């Protein structure tokens, strides 16, 4: 018999829930937001550590399977900054972009990468799966394009000849760190849950 499995998404952000639903729609899991009052401090020092921490805390608190992601931008010439602090680099997307462009200044080396880590925890909090997706690109001197979010307008992907903000969601997904991570995750998800 086909049984739907509940997977609690370790985020309070309905946009992220929707995005994950889209990626995982064919797998037969029912996705649900974490309880509102469950706050998780991201104390890890890597993307994977933070994804595992969030998935584990939510799984233990709810007694359900949980999925979490953590992502950000690492700029080579800034020693990998803003990295795990990408969301906390400013109060708005415009702030974050202008701070990054200012710190990078006229540096010749504009190489950078987006990273997305995803972890799935069992109801007892142990980690069943962890995976990382990476997309390499270059930081432009000024924003280009109006789609996407975050640092998308300054992240140029040479293979696609566009910034993330100039790409359609489908094209962005085919290059993006998140797209890569989910592509690697999906075949493995089929193997972790075996109903008796
Ligand atoms: P979080 O994984 O939701 O905590 O996101 C971390 C931060 O990294 C976001 O607030 C964005 O600033 C940045 N970020 C992560 N993924 C992307 C992306 O695909 N495009 C642009 N910015 C991103």
Coordinates of C-alpha atoms and ligand atoms in Angstrom, one line a residue:
X1 CA 0.0 0.0 0.0
X2 CA 1.2 3.5 -0.7
X3 CA 1.9 5.3 2.6
X4 CA 2.5 9.1 2.7
X5 CA 5.4 9.9 4.9
X6 CA 5.5 13.2 7.0
X7 CA 8.6 15.3 6.6
X8 CA 8.8 18.4 8.8
X9 CA 10.8 21.3 7.1
X10 CA 13.1 23.0 9.6
X11 CA 12.0 26.5 8.6
X12 CA 9.3 29.0 9.5
X13 CA 9.4 30.3 6.0
X14 CA 6.4 29.2 3.9
X15 CA 8.4 30.2 0.7
X16 CA 11.1 27.6 1.5
X17 CA 8.4 25.0 2.2
X18 CA 6.9 25.7 -1.2
X19 CA 10.2 25.5 -2.9
X20 CA 11.0 22.1 -1.3
X21 CA 7.5 20.8 -2.1
X22 CA 8.3 21.6 -5.8
X23 CA 11.6 19.7 -5.7
X24 CA 10.2 16.7 -3.8
X25 CA 6.7 16.5 -5.3
X26 CA 7.1 13.1 -6.9
X27 CA 8.4 11.3 -3.9
X28 CA 5.2 10.9 -1.9
X29 CA 6.3 12.7 1.3
X30 CA 3.9 15.1 2.9
X31 CA 5.8 18.3 3.9
X32 CA 4.9 20.5 6.8
X33 CA 6.4 23.6 8.4
X34 CA 8.1 23.3 11.8
X35 CA 6.1 24.5 14.9
X36 CA 6.2 28.3 15.1
X37 CA 7.5 28.4 18.7
X38 CA 10.5 26.1 18.0
X39 CA 13.5 28.5 17.6
X40 CA 16.8 27.1 16.5
X41 CA 20.1 29.0 16.9
X42 CA 22.4 28.4 14.0
X43 CA 25.6 27.8 16.0
X44 CA 27.4 25.5 13.5
X45 CA 30.5 26.8 11.7
X46 CA 29.8 25.1 8.4
X47 CA 26.7 24.9 6.2
X48 CA 26.4 21.2 6.8
X49 CA 26.8 21.6 10.5
X50 CA 23.9 24.1 10.6
X51 CA 21.7 21.9 8.3
X52 CA 22.3 18.9 10.5
X53 CA 21.7 20.9 13.7
X54 CA 18.3 22.3 12.4
X55 CA 17.1 18.9 11.1
X56 CA 18.1 17.1 14.3
X57 CA 16.5 19.6 16.7
X58 CA 13.2 19.7 14.7
X59 CA 13.1 15.9 14.4
X60 CA 13.6 15.4 18.1
X61 CA 11.1 18.1 19.1
X62 CA 8.4 16.7 16.7
X63 CA 9.2 13.0 16.8
X64 CA 9.0 13.1 12.9
X65 CA 11.4 12.9 10.0
X66 CA 12.8 16.4 9.3
X67 CA 14.6 18.1 6.5
X68 CA 16.7 21.3 6.8
X69 CA 18.9 23.3 4.4
X70 CA 21.5 26.0 4.9
X71 CA 23.0 28.0 2.1
X72 CA 25.1 31.0 1.3
X73 CA 27.7 32.7 -0.9
X74 CA 31.4 32.3 -0.5
X75 CA 33.7 34.8 -2.2
X76 CA 37.2 33.6 -2.9
X77 CA 39.0 37.0 -2.6
X78 CA 37.2 37.5 0.8
X79 CA 38.4 34.2 2.2
X80 CA 35.0 32.6 1.8
X81 CA 32.9 35.4 3.3
X82 CA 30.1 36.0 3.8
X83 CA 29.6 32.2 4.0
X84 CA 27.4 31.0 6.8
X85 CA 26.8 34.7 7.6
X86 CA 25.2 35.4 4.2
X87 CA 21.8 36.1 5.6
X88 CA 23.2 38.2 8.5
X89 CA 25.4 40.4 6.2
X90 CA 22.8 43.2 6.1
X91 CA 19.2 43.9 6.9
X92 CA 17.9 43.9 3.3
X93 CA 19.1 42.2 0.0
X94 CA 20.2 45.7 -1.2
X95 CA 22.3 46.2 1.9
X96 CA 23.9 42.8 1.7
X97 CA 24.8 43.3 -2.0
X98 CA 26.2 46.8 -1.4
X99 CA 28.3 45.6 1.5
X100 CA 29.7 42.8 -0.5
X101 CA 30.5 45.0 -3.5
X102 CA 32.2 47.5 -1.2
X103 CA 34.3 44.9 0.5
X104 CA 35.4 43.3 -2.8
X105 CA 36.1 46.8 -4.3
X106 CA 38.0 46.6 -7.6
X107 CA 39.6 43.2 -6.8
X108 CA 40.6 41.3 -10.0
X109 CA 39.6 38.0 -8.6
X110 CA 35.8 37.8 -8.7
X111 CA 35.5 34.1 -8.3
X112 CA 32.8 32.8 -5.9
X113 CA 30.5 29.9 -5.2
X114 CA 27.0 29.4 -3.8
X115 CA 26.8 26.4 -1.4
X116 CA 23.6 24.6 -0.3
X117 CA 23.7 21.9 2.4
X118 CA 20.7 19.7 3.1
X119 CA 20.3 17.3 6.0
X120 CA 17.5 14.8 6.8
X121 CA 17.1 13.6 10.3
X122 CA 15.2 10.5 11.6
X123 CA 12.5 11.0 14.3
X124 CA 15.2 10.2 17.0
X125 CA 17.3 13.1 15.8
X126 CA 20.1 11.1 14.1
X127 CA 21.1 12.2 10.7
X128 CA 20.0 9.9 7.8
X129 CA 21.4 11.9 4.9
X130 CA 23.5 15.0 4.3
X131 CA 24.5 16.5 1.0
X132 CA 26.1 19.6 -0.4
X133 CA 25.5 21.3 -3.8
X134 CA 27.8 23.9 -5.2
X135 CA 27.6 26.4 -8.1
X136 CA 30.7 28.3 -9.1
X137 CA 30.4 31.8 -10.6
X138 CA 31.7 35.4 -10.6
X139 CA 30.7 38.5 -8.7
X140 CA 29.9 41.4 -11.1
X141 CA 30.7 45.0 -10.3
X142 CA 27.0 46.0 -10.3
X143 CA 23.7 44.2 -10.2
X144 CA 22.0 42.8 -13.3
X145 CA 18.5 41.3 -13.6
X146 CA 15.4 41.4 -11.5
X147 CA 14.5 37.8 -10.7
X148 CA 15.4 35.6 -7.8
X149 CA 16.4 36.9 -4.4
X150 CA 19.4 37.6 -2.2
X151 CA 22.7 38.0 -4.0
X152 CA 21.3 36.7 -7.4
X153 CA 21.8 40.0 -9.3
X154 CA 25.5 40.1 -8.7
X155 CA 26.2 36.4 -9.2
X156 CA 27.1 35.6 -12.9
X157 CA 27.3 32.0 -14.1
X158 CA 29.7 31.8 -17.1
X159 CA 28.3 28.4 -18.2
X160 CA 24.8 30.0 -18.5
X161 CA 26.0 33.5 -19.5
X162 CA 23.6 35.1 -17.2
X163 CA 23.3 36.2 -13.5
X164 CA 21.0 34.1 -11.3
X165 CA 18.6 37.1 -11.4
X166 CA 18.4 37.0 -15.2
X167 CA 17.6 33.3 -15.3
X168 CA 14.1 31.8 -15.3
X169 CA 13.5 29.7 -12.2
X170 CA 13.9 26.6 -14.3
X171 CA 17.2 27.7 -15.7
X172 CA 18.4 28.8 -12.3
X173 CA 17.5 25.5 -10.9
X174 CA 19.6 23.7 -13.5
X175 CA 22.7 25.5 -12.4
X176 CA 22.1 26.4 -8.8
X177 CA 23.7 25.0 -5.7
X178 CA 20.2 24.2 -4.4
X179 CA 19.2 22.4 -7.7
X180 CA 22.5 20.4 -7.5
X181 CA 21.9 19.4 -3.9
X182 CA 18.3 18.3 -4.5
X183 CA 19.3 16.4 -7.7
X184 CA 21.8 14.4 -5.6
X185 CA 19.5 14.0 -2.7
X186 CA 16.3 12.7 -4.4
X187 CA 17.6 9.3 -5.5
X188 CA 19.0 8.8 -2.0
X189 CA 15.7 9.8 -0.3
X190 CA 14.0 6.8 -1.9
X191 CA 16.4 4.5 0.0
X192 CA 16.1 5.9 3.5
X193 CA 12.5 5.2 4.3
X194 CA 11.4 1.6 4.2
X195 CA 7.8 1.1 5.6
X196 CA 7.5 -2.3 7.3
Ligands
LIG1 P1 19.3 30.5 4.2 O1 19.8 29.2 3.7 O2 17.8 30.6 3.9 O3 19.7 30.8 5.6 O4 19.9 31.6 3.2 C1 21.2 32.2 3.5 C2 21.3 33.4 2.7 O5 22.2 33.1 1.6 C3 20.1 34.1 2.1 O6 19.5 35.0 2.9 C4 20.7 34.7 0.8 O7 21.2 36.0 1.2 C5 21.8 33.8 0.5 N1 21.4 32.9 -0.6 C6 21.2 31.5 -0.4 N2 20.8 31.0 -1.6 C7 20.8 32.0 -2.5 C8 20.4 32.1 -3.8 O8 20.0 31.1 -4.5 N3 20.5 33.3 -4.4 C9 20.8 34.4 -3.8 N4 21.2 34.4 -2.5 C10 21.1 33.2 -1.8

